[in-house]
Amino acid sequence: MVVVFAAALYAVTVYGGRSALLSLEVEGRTAASLKVALLRAVLERPRALPFLLSEDRDVQEALQPGAESKQAALNAKLERIIAGTNASVIYVVAKNGITVSASNWREPTSFVGNDYAFRKYFSGAIARGTAEDFAMGTVSKRPGLYISHRIGPPEAPLGVVVAKMEFDQLEQDWRETARPSFIFDENNVVLITTIPSWRFMTTVPLKAANLIGIRDSLQFGDAPLLPLPFHLVEDLAPDASIVRAVVPGAGEALYLRIRLPVAPMKWNFEYLQPMEAPVAAARREAQLAATLVLAAVFLVAALWMRRRQVALMTIAVEQRAREDLELRVAERTQDLSLTRDRLQAEIADHHATEARLQGVQQDLVQANRLAILGQVAAGVAHEINQPVATIRAYADNSKVFLQRQQMQPAMDNLDLIARLTERIGAITEDLKALARRGRSAPEPVDLSEAIEGAILLLRSRFTGRLDGLTVRPMPNGSTVMANRLRLEQVFINLLQNAFEAVEGSGTGQVSVSAEIRDQEVAVAVADNGPGIAPEILKSMFAPFNSSKEKGLGLGLVISKDIVADYGGRITVETGPEGSCFTVYLKRASE
């Protein structure tokens, strides 16, 4: 019994520790993934800021010779912009490395006039167009991530615009979990951490050559760059290990270390999970359970041995023991029979529940199919409304021409009616393909022809209001990859919405213009109506969302899906002076 007890305690102790370690590893990976996701979300927002400012005309003019007044105005502009971003400082550096404007120009630690030519984010942006570098501020003495973008063309750069991002709030959010966490870069230097004293320490001792290069660049100021107080105990996986670490305020203890990469940065995130207390608790529980089980087994064995000895003493006691044993067997058999009956009843209940679940699932599938069918039917009714209205107008005109014995105009109208009926059939097939999440094969489409076709279909409904429509000439090369009929549907929906927005206004104007941007063509449909209400704007592209009494709320949904099928997108800008919908489409190759 002693040997069995010792072996069992050892086995359950090892098993309990390993089970607790696996649970901690799963918990640690989940927590680490959430923290990395939070970091990525924080990094995404300010990344576009330097790129947008590099295209700003005020920024470019401030870097021209003799533009001191422009630089002063740019200081105020950057000061206004910084309030709505996650950045701590935004500043513009001339091509010689001297800062000409900064959002902190009023503060004692203003960056204006400082030379940053030695910084990697400056030289990297000049050479490659964009750069990112985490460093200690030479003026503010505060660490942060510097995101930079070149201003001007590569062959004649004007300077660099830089946005500095600090992570005080992120570190505070991480610190609430009371788990040591930190980010380190490709040089193994800790950048962001929940423990301030660990900042600019290293996960491994740095080589002399790397240490000299880092100190010469002043990236981390005069930080000693000493190794973290960690000692590796055991590797569990490539990204998990057990370390013995000294944490300020907690002393030396064992931790489960989880490491995750932070894409697309060349950073890694480490999360330390205290393991001594959970592992010890799991081992104690396993030992207690094993002790109780073994105690029960040993007690039964001792009783059986004692009873055996008593049974051998006298025949009477032996007979009594046999009868008692038979009684116990019968009771046990009865218990097993009852247990079997209960199990069979539970199995039957389980099968019945599973059958009901399958029925509910089939009902949900059928309901989903009916909902899709309803959306497709509503889309067909919405999209063929304009061709039918145009057919009606041409039919009425044909009656007048026939009454006047003008056969040729009547024949022309009949030809147009035939073409429009073919268009209705194409729209119906296209919308059925849309309901199946299909798409028509893209082909080169002339934007001018697509816009003219849309205006032709709208001419009958908005007769008398087309005088307020201005269609600017399409630029050369404005051929896009799409399907002409589907593209006409998009412009019909956008133009119809624009005309309805200016309805009742004596000065209503609708304009259509196009602009080539790299490999895209941007087509803008603008009006000077009252704009779009905020509650409508929030769910602008949601199905069945309409501000019109008889509207189905499908026009913009269908338009967005059509444009997305061909790799494009739709954006909207609105305000009291009107709204502008911009359709971005891929250019057709020459």
PDB file of N, CA and C in Angstrom, residues 379 382-383 434 489-498 500 525 532 536-548 551-564 569-572 579-583:
ATOM      1  N   GLY A 379     -35.425  43.285 -55.815  1.00  0.00           N
ATOM      2  CA  GLY A 379     -34.395  43.885 -56.675  1.00  0.00           C
ATOM      3  C   GLY A 379     -34.838  43.961 -58.115  1.00  0.00           C
ATOM      4  N   HIS A 382     -37.274  46.754 -58.564  1.00  0.00           N
ATOM      5  CA  HIS A 382     -36.595  48.068 -58.479  1.00  0.00           C
ATOM      6  C   HIS A 382     -35.825  48.392 -59.747  1.00  0.00           C
ATOM      7  N   GLU A 383     -35.105  47.419 -60.302  1.00  0.00           N
ATOM      8  CA  GLU A 383     -34.192  47.681 -61.416  1.00  0.00           C
ATOM      9  C   GLU A 383     -34.915  47.849 -62.745  1.00  0.00           C
ATOM     10  N   LEU A 434     -26.975  37.976 -59.321  1.00  0.00           N
ATOM     11  CA  LEU A 434     -26.599  38.678 -58.081  1.00  0.00           C
ATOM     12  C   LEU A 434     -27.133  37.950 -56.861  1.00  0.00           C
ATOM     13  N   GLN A 489     -26.863  50.256 -64.619  1.00  0.00           N
ATOM     14  CA  GLN A 489     -27.726  50.151 -63.426  1.00  0.00           C
ATOM     15  C   GLN A 489     -27.170  51.000 -62.286  1.00  0.00           C
ATOM     16  N   VAL A 490     -25.846  50.973 -62.118  1.00  0.00           N
ATOM     17  CA  VAL A 490     -25.235  51.756 -61.039  1.00  0.00           C
ATOM     18  C   VAL A 490     -25.494  53.243 -61.245  1.00  0.00           C
ATOM     19  N   PHE A 491     -25.245  53.735 -62.484  1.00  0.00           N
ATOM     20  CA  PHE A 491     -25.397  55.177 -62.728  1.00  0.00           C
ATOM     21  C   PHE A 491     -26.865  55.582 -62.733  1.00  0.00           C
ATOM     22  N   ILE A 492     -27.777  54.671 -63.145  1.00  0.00           N
ATOM     23  CA  ILE A 492     -29.206  54.984 -63.056  1.00  0.00           C
ATOM     24  C   ILE A 492     -29.592  55.213 -61.598  1.00  0.00           C
ATOM     25  N   ASN A 493     -29.171  54.325 -60.707  1.00  0.00           N
ATOM     26  CA  ASN A 493     -29.507  54.474 -59.282  1.00  0.00           C
ATOM     27  C   ASN A 493     -28.934  55.760 -58.706  1.00  0.00           C
ATOM     28  N   LEU A 494     -27.657  56.060 -59.024  1.00  0.00           N
ATOM     29  CA  LEU A 494     -27.020  57.258 -58.456  1.00  0.00           C
ATOM     30  C   LEU A 494     -27.643  58.531 -59.007  1.00  0.00           C
ATOM     31  N   LEU A 495     -27.900  58.583 -60.345  1.00  0.00           N
ATOM     32  CA  LEU A 495     -28.507  59.791 -60.937  1.00  0.00           C
ATOM     33  C   LEU A 495     -29.943  59.967 -60.444  1.00  0.00           C
ATOM     34  N   GLN A 496     -30.692  58.869 -60.336  1.00  0.00           N
ATOM     35  CA  GLN A 496     -32.054  58.981 -59.833  1.00  0.00           C
ATOM     36  C   GLN A 496     -32.065  59.535 -58.413  1.00  0.00           C
ATOM     37  N   ASN A 497     -31.188  59.048 -57.552  1.00  0.00           N
ATOM     38  CA  ASN A 497     -31.116  59.571 -56.185  1.00  0.00           C
ATOM     39  C   ASN A 497     -30.746  61.055 -56.185  1.00  0.00           C
ATOM     40  N   ALA A 498     -29.827  61.451 -57.098  1.00  0.00           N
ATOM     41  CA  ALA A 498     -29.404  62.849 -57.138  1.00  0.00           C
ATOM     42  C   ALA A 498     -30.559  63.752 -57.563  1.00  0.00           C
ATOM     43  N   GLU A 500     -33.780  63.142 -57.301  1.00  0.00           N
ATOM     44  CA  GLU A 500     -34.775  63.183 -56.230  1.00  0.00           C
ATOM     45  C   GLU A 500     -34.321  64.046 -55.071  1.00  0.00           C
ATOM     46  N   VAL A 525     -20.735  61.515 -58.903  1.00  0.00           N
ATOM     47  CA  VAL A 525     -22.102  61.993 -59.160  1.00  0.00           C
ATOM     48  C   VAL A 525     -22.475  62.874 -57.969  1.00  0.00           C
ATOM     49  N   ILE A 532     -27.544  64.094 -46.723  1.00  0.00           N
ATOM     50  CA  ILE A 532     -28.116  62.842 -46.212  1.00  0.00           C
ATOM     51  C   ILE A 532     -28.153  62.911 -44.683  1.00  0.00           C
ATOM     52  N   ILE A 536     -29.631  57.920 -41.678  1.00  0.00           N
ATOM     53  CA  ILE A 536     -29.657  57.193 -42.960  1.00  0.00           C
ATOM     54  C   ILE A 536     -28.244  56.862 -43.398  1.00  0.00           C
ATOM     55  N   LEU A 537     -27.304  57.793 -43.163  1.00  0.00           N
ATOM     56  CA  LEU A 537     -25.925  57.602 -43.605  1.00  0.00           C
ATOM     57  C   LEU A 537     -25.267  56.403 -42.922  1.00  0.00           C
ATOM     58  N   LYS A 538     -25.633  56.140 -41.645  1.00  0.00           N
ATOM     59  CA  LYS A 538     -25.006  55.038 -40.904  1.00  0.00           C
ATOM     60  C   LYS A 538     -25.276  53.687 -41.575  1.00  0.00           C
ATOM     61  N   SER A 539     -26.485  53.501 -42.130  1.00  0.00           N
ATOM     62  CA  SER A 539     -26.833  52.229 -42.764  1.00  0.00           C
ATOM     63  C   SER A 539     -27.172  52.452 -44.230  1.00  0.00           C
ATOM     64  N   MET A 540     -26.350  53.283 -44.886  1.00  0.00           N
ATOM     65  CA  MET A 540     -26.619  53.682 -46.263  1.00  0.00           C
ATOM     66  C   MET A 540     -26.682  52.480 -47.194  1.00  0.00           C
ATOM     67  N   PHE A 541     -25.759  51.522 -47.022  1.00  0.00           N
ATOM     68  CA  PHE A 541     -25.665  50.383 -47.938  1.00  0.00           C
ATOM     69  C   PHE A 541     -26.289  49.120 -47.349  1.00  0.00           C
ATOM     70  N   ALA A 542     -27.205  49.257 -46.369  1.00  0.00           N
ATOM     71  CA  ALA A 542     -27.899  48.107 -45.799  1.00  0.00           C
ATOM     72  C   ALA A 542     -29.180  47.856 -46.595  1.00  0.00           C
ATOM     73  N   PRO A 543     -29.568  46.581 -46.803  1.00  0.00           N
ATOM     74  CA  PRO A 543     -30.783  46.288 -47.584  1.00  0.00           C
ATOM     75  C   PRO A 543     -32.027  46.864 -46.911  1.00  0.00           C
ATOM     76  N   PHE A 544     -32.987  47.326 -47.760  1.00  0.00           N
ATOM     77  CA  PHE A 544     -34.298  47.809 -47.340  1.00  0.00           C
ATOM     78  C   PHE A 544     -34.198  49.025 -46.428  1.00  0.00           C
ATOM     79  N   ASN A 545     -33.151  49.813 -46.555  1.00  0.00           N
ATOM     80  CA  ASN A 545     -33.006  51.052 -45.792  1.00  0.00           C
ATOM     81  C   ASN A 545     -33.198  52.204 -46.765  1.00  0.00           C
ATOM     82  N   SER A 546     -34.333  52.944 -46.638  1.00  0.00           N
ATOM     83  CA  SER A 546     -34.629  54.011 -47.590  1.00  0.00           C
ATOM     84  C   SER A 546     -35.263  55.167 -46.854  1.00  0.00           C
ATOM     85  N   SER A 547     -34.962  56.394 -47.327  1.00  0.00           N
ATOM     86  CA  SER A 547     -35.578  57.600 -46.766  1.00  0.00           C
ATOM     87  C   SER A 547     -36.809  58.012 -47.568  1.00  0.00           C
ATOM     88  N   LYS A 548     -37.093  57.279 -48.665  1.00  0.00           N
ATOM     89  CA  LYS A 548     -38.247  57.608 -49.517  1.00  0.00           C
ATOM     90  C   LYS A 548     -39.433  56.732 -49.125  1.00  0.00           C
ATOM     91  N   GLY A 551     -39.701  53.885 -51.520  1.00  0.00           N
ATOM     92  CA  GLY A 551     -38.420  53.278 -51.870  1.00  0.00           C
ATOM     93  C   GLY A 551     -38.258  51.897 -51.271  1.00  0.00           C
ATOM     94  N   LEU A 552     -37.598  51.004 -52.027  1.00  0.00           N
ATOM     95  CA  LEU A 552     -37.333  49.650 -51.529  1.00  0.00           C
ATOM     96  C   LEU A 552     -36.044  49.584 -50.727  1.00  0.00           C
ATOM     97  N   GLY A 553     -35.166  50.561 -50.868  1.00  0.00           N
ATOM     98  CA  GLY A 553     -33.888  50.513 -50.161  1.00  0.00           C
ATOM     99  C   GLY A 553     -32.925  49.507 -50.730  1.00  0.00           C
ATOM    100  N   LEU A 554     -33.023  49.209 -52.043  1.00  0.00           N
ATOM    101  CA  LEU A 554     -32.145  48.210 -52.665  1.00  0.00           C
ATOM    102  C   LEU A 554     -31.209  48.809 -53.700  1.00  0.00           C
ATOM    103  N   GLY A 555     -31.460  50.041 -54.140  1.00  0.00           N
ATOM    104  CA  GLY A 555     -30.655  50.622 -55.215  1.00  0.00           C
ATOM    105  C   GLY A 555     -29.180  50.698 -54.884  1.00  0.00           C
ATOM    106  N   LEU A 556     -28.848  51.267 -53.727  1.00  0.00           N
ATOM    107  CA  LEU A 556     -27.435  51.409 -53.357  1.00  0.00           C
ATOM    108  C   LEU A 556     -26.825  50.053 -53.011  1.00  0.00           C
ATOM    109  N   VAL A 557     -27.630  49.125 -52.448  1.00  0.00           N
ATOM    110  CA  VAL A 557     -27.108  47.788 -52.133  1.00  0.00           C
ATOM    111  C   VAL A 557     -26.689  47.073 -53.408  1.00  0.00           C
ATOM    112  N   ILE A 558     -27.578  47.124 -54.414  1.00  0.00           N
ATOM    113  CA  ILE A 558     -27.259  46.465 -55.685  1.00  0.00           C
ATOM    114  C   ILE A 558     -26.071  47.151 -56.348  1.00  0.00           C
ATOM    115  N   SER A 559     -26.053  48.493 -56.323  1.00  0.00           N
ATOM    116  CA  SER A 559     -24.938  49.224 -56.937  1.00  0.00           C
ATOM    117  C   SER A 559     -23.612  48.868 -56.282  1.00  0.00           C
ATOM    118  N   LYS A 560     -23.594  48.806 -54.952  1.00  0.00           N
ATOM    119  CA  LYS A 560     -22.349  48.465 -54.255  1.00  0.00           C
ATOM    120  C   LYS A 560     -21.875  47.064 -54.615  1.00  0.00           C
ATOM    121  N   ASP A 561     -22.832  46.085 -54.691  1.00  0.00           N
ATOM    122  CA  ASP A 561     -22.447  44.715 -55.046  1.00  0.00           C
ATOM    123  C   ASP A 561     -21.931  44.630 -56.473  1.00  0.00           C
ATOM    124  N   ILE A 562     -22.562  45.384 -57.410  1.00  0.00           N
ATOM    125  CA  ILE A 562     -22.100  45.362 -58.805  1.00  0.00           C
ATOM    126  C   ILE A 562     -20.672  45.887 -58.893  1.00  0.00           C
ATOM    127  N   VAL A 563     -20.425  47.032 -58.265  1.00  0.00           N
ATOM    128  CA  VAL A 563     -19.081  47.627 -58.325  1.00  0.00           C
ATOM    129  C   VAL A 563     -18.062  46.709 -57.654  1.00  0.00           C
ATOM    130  N   ALA A 564     -18.432  46.092 -56.521  1.00  0.00           N
ATOM    131  CA  ALA A 564     -17.506  45.198 -55.823  1.00  0.00           C
ATOM    132  C   ALA A 564     -17.180  43.967 -56.655  1.00  0.00           C
ATOM    133  N   ARG A 569     -15.254  50.095 -55.710  1.00  0.00           N
ATOM    134  CA  ARG A 569     -15.877  50.490 -54.446  1.00  0.00           C
ATOM    135  C   ARG A 569     -16.646  51.791 -54.649  1.00  0.00           C
ATOM    136  N   ILE A 570     -17.549  52.102 -53.719  1.00  0.00           N
ATOM    137  CA  ILE A 570     -18.337  53.335 -53.746  1.00  0.00           C
ATOM    138  C   ILE A 570     -18.136  54.057 -52.420  1.00  0.00           C
ATOM    139  N   THR A 571     -17.846  55.355 -52.476  1.00  0.00           N
ATOM    140  CA  THR A 571     -17.735  56.175 -51.276  1.00  0.00           C
ATOM    141  C   THR A 571     -18.754  57.311 -51.366  1.00  0.00           C
ATOM    142  N   VAL A 572     -19.091  57.887 -50.231  1.00  0.00           N
ATOM    143  CA  VAL A 572     -20.070  58.973 -50.197  1.00  0.00           C
ATOM    144  C   VAL A 572     -19.562  60.071 -49.267  1.00  0.00           C
ATOM    145  N   SER A 579     -24.490  66.268 -51.682  1.00  0.00           N
ATOM    146  CA  SER A 579     -23.877  64.953 -51.526  1.00  0.00           C
ATOM    147  C   SER A 579     -23.121  64.599 -52.794  1.00  0.00           C
ATOM    148  N   CYS A 580     -22.103  63.726 -52.617  1.00  0.00           N
ATOM    149  CA  CYS A 580     -21.294  63.283 -53.755  1.00  0.00           C
ATOM    150  C   CYS A 580     -20.985  61.801 -53.584  1.00  0.00           C
ATOM    151  N   PHE A 581     -21.445  60.982 -54.533  1.00  0.00           N
ATOM    152  CA  PHE A 581     -21.123  59.554 -54.565  1.00  0.00           C
ATOM    153  C   PHE A 581     -20.011  59.346 -55.587  1.00  0.00           C
ATOM    154  N   THR A 582     -18.920  58.692 -55.174  1.00  0.00           N
ATOM    155  CA  THR A 582     -17.774  58.453 -56.058  1.00  0.00           C
ATOM    156  C   THR A 582     -17.632  56.953 -56.288  1.00  0.00           C
ATOM    157  N   VAL A 583     -17.629  56.556 -57.564  1.00  0.00           N
ATOM    158  CA  VAL A 583     -17.490  55.144 -57.955  1.00  0.00           C
ATOM    159  C   VAL A 583     -16.074  54.936 -58.473  1.00  0.00           C
TER     160      VAL A 583
END
